[in-house]
Amino acid sequence: MTKLYATGLTLLCLMLCAACSGRQQPEVVAVPRIVRVTPPAHLLADTPAPDCRDARTNGDLLQCVQDYRSALRQCNADKAAIRAGMEGRP
């Protein structure tokens, strides 16, 4: 009976040693992380339309047209800033 226990313990030790001998380091895998980058809030804000309801003279209409052109330039500047900020990003 003792011989059976000795054989069993020997086999158990050999199995444990064999199980540890082939162990490899775990492989490190880089997982890409998606990051959403949004433009700054001031570039996404609406550009207010000029109020031309009180235009009564040709001078008032001229001022209204100039205000609209200024608002259009501001919108285009915002879009240009967004495009400039996105250059160089994947």
Short mmCIF file of N, CA, C and O in Angstrom, two decimals:
data_model
loop_
_atom_site.label_atom_id
_atom_site.label_comp_id
_atom_site.label_asym_id
_atom_site.label_seq_id
_atom_site.Cartn_x
_atom_site.Cartn_y
_atom_site.Cartn_z
N MET A 1 0.81 -1.18 0.00
CA MET A 1 0.00 0.00 0.00
C MET A 1 0.87 1.26 0.00
O MET A 1 0.53 2.22 -0.68
N THR A 2 1.96 1.24 0.75
CA THR A 2 2.85 2.39 0.82
C THR A 2 3.50 2.63 -0.53
O THR A 2 3.70 3.77 -0.93
N LYS A 3 3.83 1.52 -1.22
CA LYS A 3 4.44 1.65 -2.53
C LYS A 3 3.47 2.32 -3.51
O LYS A 3 3.87 3.11 -4.36
N LEU A 4 2.18 2.02 -3.36
CA LEU A 4 1.17 2.63 -4.23
C LEU A 4 1.07 4.12 -3.97
O LEU A 4 0.98 4.92 -4.91
N TYR A 5 1.12 4.53 -2.71
CA TYR A 5 1.10 5.96 -2.38
C TYR A 5 2.34 6.67 -2.90
O TYR A 5 2.27 7.79 -3.41
N ALA A 6 3.49 6.02 -2.77
CA ALA A 6 4.74 6.62 -3.25
C ALA A 6 4.70 6.80 -4.76
O ALA A 6 5.12 7.84 -5.30
N THR A 7 4.18 5.82 -5.46
CA THR A 7 4.07 5.92 -6.92
C THR A 7 3.09 7.04 -7.30
O THR A 7 3.35 7.82 -8.21
N GLY A 8 1.99 7.10 -6.60
CA GLY A 8 0.99 8.14 -6.88
C GLY A 8 1.53 9.53 -6.63
O GLY A 8 1.32 10.46 -7.42
N LEU A 9 2.24 9.70 -5.51
CA LEU A 9 2.83 11.01 -5.21
C LEU A 9 3.90 11.39 -6.22
O LEU A 9 4.02 12.54 -6.63
N THR A 10 4.67 10.42 -6.66
CA THR A 10 5.71 10.68 -7.66
C THR A 10 5.08 11.12 -8.98
O THR A 10 5.51 12.10 -9.61
N LEU A 11 4.06 10.41 -9.40
CA LEU A 11 3.36 10.79 -10.64
C LEU A 11 2.71 12.17 -10.51
O LEU A 11 2.72 12.97 -11.45
N LEU A 12 2.15 12.45 -9.36
CA LEU A 12 1.53 13.77 -9.14
C LEU A 12 2.57 14.88 -9.23
O LEU A 12 2.35 15.90 -9.88
N CYS A 13 3.73 14.68 -8.62
CA CYS A 13 4.80 15.68 -8.70
C CYS A 13 5.29 15.86 -10.12
O CYS A 13 5.54 16.99 -10.57
N LEU A 14 5.44 14.76 -10.85
CA LEU A 14 5.89 14.85 -12.24
C LEU A 14 4.86 15.58 -13.11
O LEU A 14 5.22 16.37 -13.99
N MET A 15 3.59 15.33 -12.87
CA MET A 15 2.55 16.01 -13.63
C MET A 15 2.54 17.51 -13.33
O MET A 15 2.38 18.33 -14.23
N LEU A 16 2.73 17.86 -12.09
CA LEU A 16 2.77 19.28 -11.72
C LEU A 16 3.97 19.97 -12.34
O LEU A 16 3.89 21.11 -12.81
N CYS A 17 5.11 19.30 -12.35
CA CYS A 17 6.31 19.89 -12.95
C CYS A 17 6.14 20.03 -14.45
O CYS A 17 6.58 21.02 -15.05
N ALA A 18 5.52 19.04 -15.08
CA ALA A 18 5.31 19.11 -16.53
C ALA A 18 4.32 20.21 -16.88
O ALA A 18 4.44 20.86 -17.93
N ALA A 19 3.35 20.44 -16.03
CA ALA A 19 2.35 21.46 -16.31
C ALA A 19 2.96 22.85 -16.25
O ALA A 19 2.58 23.75 -16.99
N CYS A 20 3.93 23.07 -15.40
CA CYS A 20 4.54 24.39 -15.25
C CYS A 20 5.65 24.64 -16.26
O CYS A 20 6.03 25.78 -16.51
N SER A 21 6.23 23.58 -16.84
CA SER A 21 7.40 23.77 -17.69
C SER A 21 7.05 24.42 -19.02
O SER A 21 7.85 25.15 -19.59
N GLY A 22 5.88 24.21 -19.56
CA GLY A 22 5.53 24.76 -20.87
C GLY A 22 4.78 26.08 -20.79
O GLY A 22 4.21 26.53 -21.78
N ARG A 23 4.80 26.71 -19.68
CA ARG A 23 4.02 27.94 -19.49
C ARG A 23 4.66 29.10 -20.25
O ARG A 23 5.86 29.32 -20.18
N GLN A 24 3.85 29.85 -20.98
CA GLN A 24 4.33 31.00 -21.73
C GLN A 24 3.76 32.27 -21.11
O GLN A 24 2.76 32.25 -20.41
N GLN A 25 4.43 33.36 -21.43
CA GLN A 25 3.94 34.65 -20.96
C GLN A 25 2.67 35.00 -21.74
O GLN A 25 2.57 34.71 -22.93
N PRO A 26 1.71 35.62 -21.09
CA PRO A 26 0.49 36.00 -21.83
C PRO A 26 0.83 37.05 -22.88
O PRO A 26 1.68 37.91 -22.68
N GLU A 27 0.17 36.94 -24.01
CA GLU A 27 0.41 37.88 -25.11
C GLU A 27 -0.34 39.18 -24.83
O GLU A 27 -1.52 39.18 -24.48
N VAL A 28 0.36 40.29 -24.98
CA VAL A 28 -0.25 41.59 -24.77
C VAL A 28 -0.81 42.08 -26.10
O VAL A 28 -0.09 42.16 -27.10
N VAL A 29 -2.09 42.37 -26.12
CA VAL A 29 -2.76 42.81 -27.34
C VAL A 29 -3.21 44.24 -27.14
O VAL A 29 -3.91 44.55 -26.17
N ALA A 30 -2.82 45.11 -28.04
CA ALA A 30 -3.25 46.51 -27.97
C ALA A 30 -4.64 46.63 -28.59
O ALA A 30 -4.85 46.22 -29.73
N VAL A 31 -5.56 47.17 -27.84
CA VAL A 31 -6.92 47.34 -28.31
C VAL A 31 -7.12 48.81 -28.66
O VAL A 31 -6.92 49.68 -27.81
N PRO A 32 -7.49 49.11 -29.91
CA PRO A 32 -7.69 50.52 -30.26
C PRO A 32 -8.89 51.11 -29.52
O PRO A 32 -9.89 50.43 -29.30
N ARG A 33 -8.75 52.35 -29.14
CA ARG A 33 -9.82 53.04 -28.43
C ARG A 33 -10.32 54.16 -29.32
O ARG A 33 -9.55 54.98 -29.80
N ILE A 34 -11.61 54.19 -29.55
CA ILE A 34 -12.20 55.23 -30.39
C ILE A 34 -12.53 56.43 -29.53
O ILE A 34 -13.23 56.32 -28.53
N VAL A 35 -11.99 57.56 -29.94
CA VAL A 35 -12.22 58.80 -29.21
C VAL A 35 -12.90 59.77 -30.16
O VAL A 35 -12.36 60.09 -31.22
N ARG A 36 -14.07 60.21 -29.81
CA ARG A 36 -14.77 61.19 -30.64
C ARG A 36 -14.34 62.59 -30.22
O ARG A 36 -14.44 62.96 -29.06
N VAL A 37 -13.90 63.32 -31.20
CA VAL A 37 -13.47 64.69 -30.96
C VAL A 37 -14.49 65.60 -31.64
O VAL A 37 -14.71 65.50 -32.84
N THR A 38 -15.11 66.43 -30.85
CA THR A 38 -16.09 67.34 -31.41
C THR A 38 -15.52 68.76 -31.43
O THR A 38 -14.65 69.09 -30.62
N PRO A 39 -15.99 69.56 -32.35
CA PRO A 39 -15.52 70.94 -32.40
C PRO A 39 -15.95 71.70 -31.14
O PRO A 39 -16.90 71.32 -30.46
N PRO A 40 -15.26 72.79 -30.83
CA PRO A 40 -15.66 73.59 -29.67
C PRO A 40 -17.08 74.12 -29.83
O PRO A 40 -17.56 74.34 -30.94
N ALA A 41 -17.73 74.33 -28.71
CA ALA A 41 -19.14 74.74 -28.72
C ALA A 41 -19.34 76.09 -29.42
O ALA A 41 -20.35 76.30 -30.09
N HIS A 42 -18.38 77.00 -29.30
CA HIS A 42 -18.58 78.31 -29.92
C HIS A 42 -18.56 78.21 -31.45
O HIS A 42 -19.11 79.07 -32.13
N LEU A 43 -17.97 77.14 -32.00
CA LEU A 43 -18.00 76.97 -33.45
C LEU A 43 -19.29 76.30 -33.91
O LEU A 43 -19.63 76.36 -35.09
N LEU A 44 -19.99 75.66 -33.00
CA LEU A 44 -21.25 75.00 -33.34
C LEU A 44 -22.47 75.87 -33.06
O LEU A 44 -23.58 75.50 -33.43
N ALA A 45 -22.26 76.99 -32.41
CA ALA A 45 -23.40 77.86 -32.07
C ALA A 45 -23.99 78.49 -33.33
O ALA A 45 -23.28 78.77 -34.30
N ASP A 46 -25.28 78.68 -33.31
CA ASP A 46 -25.95 79.32 -34.44
C ASP A 46 -25.52 80.77 -34.56
O ASP A 46 -25.33 81.47 -33.56
N THR A 47 -25.39 81.22 -35.80
CA THR A 47 -25.12 82.63 -36.05
C THR A 47 -26.46 83.33 -36.17
O THR A 47 -27.29 82.94 -37.00
N PRO A 48 -26.71 84.33 -35.34
CA PRO A 48 -28.01 84.98 -35.39
C PRO A 48 -28.21 85.74 -36.71
O PRO A 48 -27.29 86.38 -37.21
N ALA A 49 -29.42 85.64 -37.24
CA ALA A 49 -29.75 86.37 -38.46
C ALA A 49 -30.07 87.82 -38.10
O ALA A 49 -30.73 88.09 -37.09
N PRO A 50 -29.61 88.75 -38.90
CA PRO A 50 -29.92 90.15 -38.63
C PRO A 50 -31.42 90.42 -38.73
O PRO A 50 -32.13 89.79 -39.52
N ASP A 51 -31.89 91.33 -37.94
CA ASP A 51 -33.30 91.69 -37.93
C ASP A 51 -33.51 92.88 -38.86
O ASP A 51 -33.02 93.97 -38.60
N CYS A 52 -34.24 92.66 -39.94
CA CYS A 52 -34.45 93.71 -40.94
C CYS A 52 -35.93 94.11 -41.04
O CYS A 52 -36.35 94.68 -42.05
N ARG A 53 -36.70 93.82 -40.03
CA ARG A 53 -38.13 94.15 -40.10
C ARG A 53 -38.39 95.65 -40.05
O ARG A 53 -39.41 96.11 -40.55
N ASP A 54 -37.49 96.40 -39.47
CA ASP A 54 -37.71 97.83 -39.33
C ASP A 54 -37.05 98.63 -40.45
O ASP A 54 -36.95 99.85 -40.37
N ALA A 55 -36.60 97.96 -41.52
CA ALA A 55 -35.94 98.67 -42.63
C ALA A 55 -36.99 99.44 -43.42
O ALA A 55 -37.91 98.87 -43.99
N ARG A 56 -36.86 100.78 -43.44
CA ARG A 56 -37.85 101.62 -44.12
C ARG A 56 -37.25 102.41 -45.28
O ARG A 56 -37.96 102.84 -46.17
N THR A 57 -35.95 102.54 -45.26
CA THR A 57 -35.31 103.34 -46.31
C THR A 57 -34.28 102.47 -47.03
O THR A 57 -33.93 101.38 -46.59
N ASN A 58 -33.78 103.01 -48.13
CA ASN A 58 -32.74 102.30 -48.87
C ASN A 58 -31.48 102.15 -48.02
O ASN A 58 -30.79 101.15 -48.10
N GLY A 59 -31.21 103.11 -47.19
CA GLY A 59 -30.06 103.04 -46.29
C GLY A 59 -30.22 101.92 -45.28
O GLY A 59 -29.25 101.21 -44.96
N ASP A 60 -31.45 101.76 -44.78
CA ASP A 60 -31.72 100.65 -43.85
C ASP A 60 -31.54 99.30 -44.53
O ASP A 60 -31.00 98.36 -43.95
N LEU A 61 -32.01 99.20 -45.79
CA LEU A 61 -31.85 97.96 -46.54
C LEU A 61 -30.37 97.67 -46.81
O LEU A 61 -29.93 96.53 -46.73
N LEU A 62 -29.61 98.72 -47.13
CA LEU A 62 -28.18 98.55 -47.34
C LEU A 62 -27.51 98.04 -46.06
O LEU A 62 -26.68 97.13 -46.12
N GLN A 63 -27.89 98.60 -44.93
CA GLN A 63 -27.33 98.15 -43.66
C GLN A 63 -27.71 96.69 -43.39
O GLN A 63 -26.90 95.91 -42.90
N CYS A 64 -28.94 96.31 -43.74
CA CYS A 64 -29.39 94.93 -43.55
C CYS A 64 -28.56 93.97 -44.40
O CYS A 64 -28.14 92.91 -43.93
N VAL A 65 -28.31 94.34 -45.66
CA VAL A 65 -27.50 93.50 -46.54
C VAL A 65 -26.09 93.37 -45.98
O VAL A 65 -25.49 92.29 -45.98
N GLN A 66 -25.54 94.46 -45.48
CA GLN A 66 -24.20 94.41 -44.90
C GLN A 66 -24.17 93.52 -43.65
O GLN A 66 -23.22 92.78 -43.42
N ASP A 67 -25.23 93.57 -42.86
CA ASP A 67 -25.32 92.70 -41.67
C ASP A 67 -25.38 91.23 -42.07
O ASP A 67 -24.76 90.37 -41.44
N TYR A 68 -26.16 90.93 -43.14
CA TYR A 68 -26.23 89.54 -43.61
C TYR A 68 -24.88 89.06 -44.14
O TYR A 68 -24.49 87.93 -43.90
N ARG A 69 -24.19 89.91 -44.85
CA ARG A 69 -22.87 89.53 -45.35
C ARG A 69 -21.89 89.30 -44.20
O ARG A 69 -21.07 88.39 -44.24
N SER A 70 -21.99 90.11 -43.16
CA SER A 70 -21.15 89.92 -41.99
C SER A 70 -21.45 88.58 -41.31
O SER A 70 -20.53 87.86 -40.89
N ALA A 71 -22.74 88.25 -41.20
CA ALA A 71 -23.14 86.98 -40.60
C ALA A 71 -22.64 85.81 -41.45
O ALA A 71 -22.16 84.79 -40.93
N LEU A 72 -22.68 85.95 -42.79
CA LEU A 72 -22.18 84.91 -43.68
C LEU A 72 -20.67 84.74 -43.52
O LEU A 72 -20.17 83.61 -43.48
N ARG A 73 -19.94 85.84 -43.39
CA ARG A 73 -18.49 85.75 -43.18
C ARG A 73 -18.19 85.04 -41.86
O ARG A 73 -17.26 84.24 -41.78
N GLN A 74 -18.97 85.31 -40.82
CA GLN A 74 -18.77 84.65 -39.53
C GLN A 74 -19.03 83.15 -39.63
O GLN A 74 -18.27 82.34 -39.09
N CYS A 75 -20.07 82.76 -40.36
CA CYS A 75 -20.36 81.33 -40.55
C CYS A 75 -19.22 80.66 -41.30
O CYS A 75 -18.80 79.55 -40.94
N ASN A 76 -18.74 81.30 -42.35
CA ASN A 76 -17.65 80.72 -43.12
C ASN A 76 -16.36 80.64 -42.30
O ASN A 76 -15.59 79.70 -42.44
N ALA A 77 -16.13 81.63 -41.44
CA ALA A 77 -14.94 81.59 -40.57
C ALA A 77 -15.04 80.43 -39.58
O ALA A 77 -14.03 79.75 -39.30
N ASP A 78 -16.23 80.17 -39.05
CA ASP A 78 -16.43 79.04 -38.14
C ASP A 78 -16.14 77.72 -38.85
O ASP A 78 -15.46 76.84 -38.30
N LYS A 79 -16.65 77.58 -40.06
CA LYS A 79 -16.41 76.34 -40.81
C LYS A 79 -14.93 76.18 -41.15
O LYS A 79 -14.39 75.08 -41.11
N ALA A 80 -14.27 77.28 -41.49
CA ALA A 80 -12.83 77.21 -41.78
C ALA A 80 -12.05 76.80 -40.54
O ALA A 80 -11.09 76.03 -40.62
N ALA A 81 -12.48 77.28 -39.37
CA ALA A 81 -11.80 76.90 -38.12
C ALA A 81 -12.00 75.41 -37.83
O ALA A 81 -11.09 74.74 -37.35
N ILE A 82 -13.19 74.89 -38.13
CA ILE A 82 -13.44 73.46 -37.93
C ILE A 82 -12.56 72.64 -38.87
O ILE A 82 -11.94 71.67 -38.46
N ARG A 83 -12.50 73.05 -40.15
CA ARG A 83 -11.66 72.32 -41.09
C ARG A 83 -10.18 72.39 -40.68
O ARG A 83 -9.48 71.39 -40.80
N ALA A 84 -9.74 73.54 -40.24
CA ALA A 84 -8.33 73.67 -39.83
C ALA A 84 -8.04 72.80 -38.62
O ALA A 84 -6.95 72.25 -38.50
N GLY A 85 -8.99 72.66 -37.73
CA GLY A 85 -8.79 71.83 -36.54
C GLY A 85 -8.79 70.35 -36.87
O GLY A 85 -8.22 69.55 -36.14
N MET A 86 -9.43 69.96 -37.97
CA MET A 86 -9.51 68.54 -38.33
C MET A 86 -8.36 68.11 -39.23
O MET A 86 -8.17 66.92 -39.44
N GLU A 87 -7.58 69.04 -39.74
CA GLU A 87 -6.42 68.66 -40.56
C GLU A 87 -5.40 67.93 -39.70
O GLU A 87 -5.13 68.30 -38.59
N GLY A 88 -4.85 66.90 -40.26
CA GLY A 88 -3.84 66.14 -39.55
C GLY A 88 -4.39 65.06 -38.65
O GLY A 88 -3.67 64.30 -38.04
N ARG A 89 -5.70 64.96 -38.55
CA ARG A 89 -6.31 63.89 -37.75
C ARG A 89 -6.65 62.73 -38.65
O ARG A 89 -7.09 62.94 -39.78
N PRO A 90 -6.54 61.54 -38.15
CA PRO A 90 -6.88 60.36 -38.99
C PRO A 90 -8.37 60.25 -39.20
O PRO A 90 -9.17 60.71 -38.52
#
